[in-house]
PDB file of C-alpha atoms in Angstrom:
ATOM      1  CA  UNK T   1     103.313  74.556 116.978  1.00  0.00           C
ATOM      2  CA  UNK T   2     106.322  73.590 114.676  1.00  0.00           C
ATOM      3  CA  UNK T   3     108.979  76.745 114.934  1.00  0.00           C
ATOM      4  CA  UNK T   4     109.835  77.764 111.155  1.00  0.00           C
ATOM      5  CA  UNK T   5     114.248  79.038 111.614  1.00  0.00           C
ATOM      6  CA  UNK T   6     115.858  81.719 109.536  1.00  0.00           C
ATOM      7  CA  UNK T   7     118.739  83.185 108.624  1.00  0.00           C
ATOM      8  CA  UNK T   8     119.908  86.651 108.473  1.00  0.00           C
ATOM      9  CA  UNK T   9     122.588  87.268 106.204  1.00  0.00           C
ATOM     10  CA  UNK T  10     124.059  90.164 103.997  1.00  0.00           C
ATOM     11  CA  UNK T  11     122.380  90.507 100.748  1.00  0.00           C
ATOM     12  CA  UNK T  12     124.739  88.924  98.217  1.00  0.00           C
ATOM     13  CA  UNK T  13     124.321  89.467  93.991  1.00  0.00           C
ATOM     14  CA  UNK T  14     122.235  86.184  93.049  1.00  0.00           C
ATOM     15  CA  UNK T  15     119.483  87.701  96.236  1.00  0.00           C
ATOM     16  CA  UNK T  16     118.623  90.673  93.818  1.00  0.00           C
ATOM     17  CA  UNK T  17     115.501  88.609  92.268  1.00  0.00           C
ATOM     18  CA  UNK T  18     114.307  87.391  95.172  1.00  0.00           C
ATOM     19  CA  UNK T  19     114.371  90.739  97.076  1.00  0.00           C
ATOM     20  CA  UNK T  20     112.131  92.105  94.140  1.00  0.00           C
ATOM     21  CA  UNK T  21     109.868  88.935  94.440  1.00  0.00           C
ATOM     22  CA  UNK T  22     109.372  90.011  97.723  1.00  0.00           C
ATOM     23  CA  UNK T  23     108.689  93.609  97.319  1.00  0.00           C
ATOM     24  CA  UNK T  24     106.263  93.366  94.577  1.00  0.00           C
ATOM     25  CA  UNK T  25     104.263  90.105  96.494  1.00  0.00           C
ATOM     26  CA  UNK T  26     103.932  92.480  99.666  1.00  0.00           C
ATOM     27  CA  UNK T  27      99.785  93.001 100.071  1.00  0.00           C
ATOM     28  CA  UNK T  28     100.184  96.679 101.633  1.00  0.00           C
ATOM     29  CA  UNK T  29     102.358  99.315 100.264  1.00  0.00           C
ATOM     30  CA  UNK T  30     102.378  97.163  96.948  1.00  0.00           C
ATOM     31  CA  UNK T  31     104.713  98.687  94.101  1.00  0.00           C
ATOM     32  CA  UNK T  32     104.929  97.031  90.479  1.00  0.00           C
ATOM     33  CA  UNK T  33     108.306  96.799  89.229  1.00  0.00           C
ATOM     34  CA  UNK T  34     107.416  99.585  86.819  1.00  0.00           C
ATOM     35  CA  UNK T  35     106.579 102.035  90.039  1.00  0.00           C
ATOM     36  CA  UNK T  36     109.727 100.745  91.789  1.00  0.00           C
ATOM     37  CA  UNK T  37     111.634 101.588  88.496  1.00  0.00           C
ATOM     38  CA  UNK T  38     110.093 105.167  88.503  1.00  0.00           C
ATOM     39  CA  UNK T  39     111.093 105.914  91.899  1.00  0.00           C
ATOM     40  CA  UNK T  40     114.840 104.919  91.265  1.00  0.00           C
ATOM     41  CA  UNK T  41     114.714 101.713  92.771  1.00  0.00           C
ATOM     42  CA  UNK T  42     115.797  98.807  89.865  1.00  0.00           C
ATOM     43  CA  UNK T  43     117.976  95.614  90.061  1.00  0.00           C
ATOM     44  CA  UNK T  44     121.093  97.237  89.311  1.00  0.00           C
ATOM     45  CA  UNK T  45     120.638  99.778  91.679  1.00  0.00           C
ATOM     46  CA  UNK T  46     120.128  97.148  94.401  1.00  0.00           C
ATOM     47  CA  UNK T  47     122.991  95.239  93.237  1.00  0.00           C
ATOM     48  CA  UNK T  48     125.261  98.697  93.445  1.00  0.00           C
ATOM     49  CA  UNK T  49     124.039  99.064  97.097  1.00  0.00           C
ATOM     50  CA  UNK T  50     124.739  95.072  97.611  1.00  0.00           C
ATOM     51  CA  UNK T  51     128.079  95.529  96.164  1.00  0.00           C
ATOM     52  CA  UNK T  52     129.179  99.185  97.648  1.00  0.00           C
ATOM     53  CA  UNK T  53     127.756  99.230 101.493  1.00  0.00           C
ATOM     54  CA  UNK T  54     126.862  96.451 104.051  1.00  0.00           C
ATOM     55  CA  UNK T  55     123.524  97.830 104.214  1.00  0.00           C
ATOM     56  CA  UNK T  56     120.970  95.208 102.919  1.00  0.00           C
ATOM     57  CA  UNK T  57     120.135  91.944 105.264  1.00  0.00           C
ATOM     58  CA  UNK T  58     117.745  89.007 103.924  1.00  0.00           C
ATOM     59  CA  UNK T  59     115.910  86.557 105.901  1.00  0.00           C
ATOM     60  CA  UNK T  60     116.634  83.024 104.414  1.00  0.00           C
ATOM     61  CA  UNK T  61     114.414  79.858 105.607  1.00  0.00           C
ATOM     62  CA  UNK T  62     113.509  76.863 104.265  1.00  0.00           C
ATOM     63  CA  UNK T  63     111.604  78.268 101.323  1.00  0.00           C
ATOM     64  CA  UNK T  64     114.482  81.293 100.328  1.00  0.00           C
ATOM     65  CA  UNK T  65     115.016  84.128 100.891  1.00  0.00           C
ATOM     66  CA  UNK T  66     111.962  84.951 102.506  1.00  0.00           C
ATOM     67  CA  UNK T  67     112.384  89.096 103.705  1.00  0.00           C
ATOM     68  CA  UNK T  68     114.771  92.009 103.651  1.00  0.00           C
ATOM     69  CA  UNK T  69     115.623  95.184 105.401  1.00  0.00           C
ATOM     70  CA  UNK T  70     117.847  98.039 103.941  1.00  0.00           C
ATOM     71  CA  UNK T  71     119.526 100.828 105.892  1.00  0.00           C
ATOM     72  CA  UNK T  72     120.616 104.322 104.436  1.00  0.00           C
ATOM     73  CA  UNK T  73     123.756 105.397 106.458  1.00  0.00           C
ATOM     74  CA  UNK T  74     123.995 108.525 104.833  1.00  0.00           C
ATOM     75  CA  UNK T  75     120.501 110.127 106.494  1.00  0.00           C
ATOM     76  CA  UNK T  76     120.319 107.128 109.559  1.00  0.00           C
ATOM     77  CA  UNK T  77     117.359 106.076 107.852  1.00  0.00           C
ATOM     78  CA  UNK T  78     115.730 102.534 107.954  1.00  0.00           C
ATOM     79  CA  UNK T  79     114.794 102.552 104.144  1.00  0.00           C
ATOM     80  CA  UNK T  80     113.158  99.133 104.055  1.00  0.00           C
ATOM     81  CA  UNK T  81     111.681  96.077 105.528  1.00  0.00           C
ATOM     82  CA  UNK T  82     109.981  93.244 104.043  1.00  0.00           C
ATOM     83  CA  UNK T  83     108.439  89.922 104.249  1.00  0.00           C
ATOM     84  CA  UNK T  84     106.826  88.132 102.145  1.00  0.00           C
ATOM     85  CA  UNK T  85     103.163  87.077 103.238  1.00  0.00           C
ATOM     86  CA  UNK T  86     104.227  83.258 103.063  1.00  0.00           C
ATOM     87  CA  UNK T  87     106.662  83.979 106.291  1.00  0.00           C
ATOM     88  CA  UNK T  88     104.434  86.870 108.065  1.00  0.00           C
ATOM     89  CA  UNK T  89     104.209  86.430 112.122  1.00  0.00           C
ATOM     90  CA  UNK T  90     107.629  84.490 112.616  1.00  0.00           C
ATOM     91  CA  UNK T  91     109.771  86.923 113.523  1.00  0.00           C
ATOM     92  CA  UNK T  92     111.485  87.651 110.399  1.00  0.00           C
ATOM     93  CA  UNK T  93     110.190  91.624 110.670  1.00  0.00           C
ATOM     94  CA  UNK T  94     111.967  92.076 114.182  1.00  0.00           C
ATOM     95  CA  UNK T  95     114.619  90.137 113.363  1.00  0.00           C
ATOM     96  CA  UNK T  96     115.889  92.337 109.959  1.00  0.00           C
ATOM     97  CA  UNK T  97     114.592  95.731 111.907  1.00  0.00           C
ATOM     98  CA  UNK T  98     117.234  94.942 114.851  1.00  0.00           C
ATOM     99  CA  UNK T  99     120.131  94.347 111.761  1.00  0.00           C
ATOM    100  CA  UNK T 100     118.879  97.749 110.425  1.00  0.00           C
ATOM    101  CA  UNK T 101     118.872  99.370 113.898  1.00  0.00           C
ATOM    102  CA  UNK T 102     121.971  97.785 114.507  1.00  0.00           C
ATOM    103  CA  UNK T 103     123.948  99.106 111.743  1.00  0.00           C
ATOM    104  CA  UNK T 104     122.702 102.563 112.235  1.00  0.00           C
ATOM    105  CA  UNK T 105     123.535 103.120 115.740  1.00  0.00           C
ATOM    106  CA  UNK T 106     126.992 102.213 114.956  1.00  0.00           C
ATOM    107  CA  UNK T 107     127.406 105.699 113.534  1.00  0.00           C
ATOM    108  CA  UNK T 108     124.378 107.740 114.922  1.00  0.00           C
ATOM    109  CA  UNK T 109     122.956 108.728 118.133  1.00  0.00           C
ATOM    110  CA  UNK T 110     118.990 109.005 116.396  1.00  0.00           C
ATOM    111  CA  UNK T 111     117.648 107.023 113.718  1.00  0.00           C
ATOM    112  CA  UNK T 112     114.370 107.233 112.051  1.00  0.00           C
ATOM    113  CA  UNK T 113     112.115 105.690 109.449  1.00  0.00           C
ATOM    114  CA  UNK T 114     108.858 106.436 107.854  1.00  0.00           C
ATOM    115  CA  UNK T 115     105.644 104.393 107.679  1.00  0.00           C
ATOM    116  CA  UNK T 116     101.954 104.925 107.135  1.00  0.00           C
ATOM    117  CA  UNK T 117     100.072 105.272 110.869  1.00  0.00           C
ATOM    118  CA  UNK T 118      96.753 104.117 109.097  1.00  0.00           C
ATOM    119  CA  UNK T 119      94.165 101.909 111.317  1.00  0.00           C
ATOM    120  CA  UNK T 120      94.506  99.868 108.482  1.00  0.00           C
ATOM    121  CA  UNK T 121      97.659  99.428 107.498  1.00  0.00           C
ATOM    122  CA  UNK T 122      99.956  96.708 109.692  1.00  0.00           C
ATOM    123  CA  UNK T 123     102.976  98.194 109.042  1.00  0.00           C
ATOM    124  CA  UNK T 124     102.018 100.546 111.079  1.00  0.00           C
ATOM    125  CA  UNK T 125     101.098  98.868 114.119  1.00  0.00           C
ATOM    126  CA  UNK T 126     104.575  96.667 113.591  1.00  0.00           C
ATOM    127  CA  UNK T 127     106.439  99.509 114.669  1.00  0.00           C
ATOM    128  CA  UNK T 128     103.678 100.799 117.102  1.00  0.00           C
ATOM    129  CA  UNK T 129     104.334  97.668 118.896  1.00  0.00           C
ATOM    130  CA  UNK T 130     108.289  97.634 119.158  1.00  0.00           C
ATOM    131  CA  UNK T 131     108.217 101.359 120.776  1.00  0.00           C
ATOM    132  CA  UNK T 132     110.820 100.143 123.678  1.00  0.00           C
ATOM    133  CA  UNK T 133     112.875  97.942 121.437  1.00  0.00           C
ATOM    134  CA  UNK T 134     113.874 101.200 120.019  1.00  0.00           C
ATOM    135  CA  UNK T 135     115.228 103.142 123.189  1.00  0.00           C
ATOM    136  CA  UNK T 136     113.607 106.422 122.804  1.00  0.00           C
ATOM    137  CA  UNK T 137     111.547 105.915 120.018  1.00  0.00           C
ATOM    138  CA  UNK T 138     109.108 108.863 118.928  1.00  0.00           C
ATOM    139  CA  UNK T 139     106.541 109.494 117.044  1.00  0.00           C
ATOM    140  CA  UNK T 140     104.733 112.271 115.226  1.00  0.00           C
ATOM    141  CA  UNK T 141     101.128 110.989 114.743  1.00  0.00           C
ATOM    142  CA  UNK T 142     100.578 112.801 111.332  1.00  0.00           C
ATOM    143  CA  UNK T 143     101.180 110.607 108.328  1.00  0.00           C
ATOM    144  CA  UNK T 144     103.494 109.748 107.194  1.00  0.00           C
ATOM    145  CA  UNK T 145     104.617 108.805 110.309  1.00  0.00           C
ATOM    146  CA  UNK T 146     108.424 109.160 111.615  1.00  0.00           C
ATOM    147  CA  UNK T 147     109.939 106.977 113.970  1.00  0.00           C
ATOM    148  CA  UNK T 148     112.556 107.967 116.076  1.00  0.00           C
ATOM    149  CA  UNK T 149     115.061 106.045 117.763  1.00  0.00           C
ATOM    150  CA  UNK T 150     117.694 107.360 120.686  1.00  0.00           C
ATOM    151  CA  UNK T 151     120.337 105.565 121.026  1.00  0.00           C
ATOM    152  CA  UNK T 152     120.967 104.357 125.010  1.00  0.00           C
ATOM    153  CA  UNK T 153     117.820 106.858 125.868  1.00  0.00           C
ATOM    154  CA  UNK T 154     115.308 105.155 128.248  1.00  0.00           C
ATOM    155  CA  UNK T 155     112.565 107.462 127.110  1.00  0.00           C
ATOM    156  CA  UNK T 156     109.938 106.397 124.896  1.00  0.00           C
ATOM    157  CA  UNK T 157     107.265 109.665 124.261  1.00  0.00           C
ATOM    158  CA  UNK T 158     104.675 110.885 121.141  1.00  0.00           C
ATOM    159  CA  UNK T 159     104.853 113.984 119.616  1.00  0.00           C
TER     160      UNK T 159
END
């Protein structure tokens, strides 16, 4: 099997495009640009958040930028991760969550994210299987689901 290398980077300006390709090419949790727009989320807001916080991380291989991950300081939220369905299974997923995590538990003790707990919806099961790689991660199994993690806590429980 031929390994496929990335990048991770900070978003820069000229990634705003790309980071839109990849959120409306996603096959689960698909938004249009038009439902992105109506939920706040539109190039120049991206480009605000590129060009105001080090927040936003893209995955860059040999095809472009290829996935992204976005952290909200302000509530310790992971607010996003992406890949597009060319560069699925390779890593990319893990590799922007741990930026996200990362940056987070600079500046808080729990972090959290939501996601859809669905049988049939991966992302779920993504974050099902990287319980330990968050130290102390919980979960509330009603949808949508919110993911916990405790920073330097050895404890990994469901609520």
């Amino acid at each position: 099997m031929t390994a496929h290398p990335f990048t991770i980077r900070l978003a820069r300006a000229e990634d705003v495009g790309d980071i839109f390709n990849i959120r409306t090419a996603v096959r689960e949790n698909h938004l249009s640009m038009e439902q992105l727009a109506a939920r706040g989320i539109t190039p120049p807001r991206i480009l605000d958040v590129i060009n105001t916080a080090s927040c936003l991380w893209v995955a860059e291989d040999a095809n472009g930028i290829s996935g992204f991950s976005m952290a909200d300081n302000d509530s310790a939220c992971v607010y996003a991760l992406f890949v597009h369905p060319r560069a699925e299974g390779r890593g990319m997923g893990s590799a922007l969550l741990k930026m996200a995590e990362d940056y987070l538990f600079a500046d808080h003790a729990l972090i959290w994210l939501v996601t859809d707990d669905s049988a049939d919806v991966r992302s779920g099961g993504f974050y099902r299987g990287v319980p330990c790689r968050i130290p102390g991660m919980q979960k509330r199994r009603q949808e949508p689901v919110r993911i916990r993690g405790l920073k330097n806590s050895a404890v990994c429980r469901s609520l």
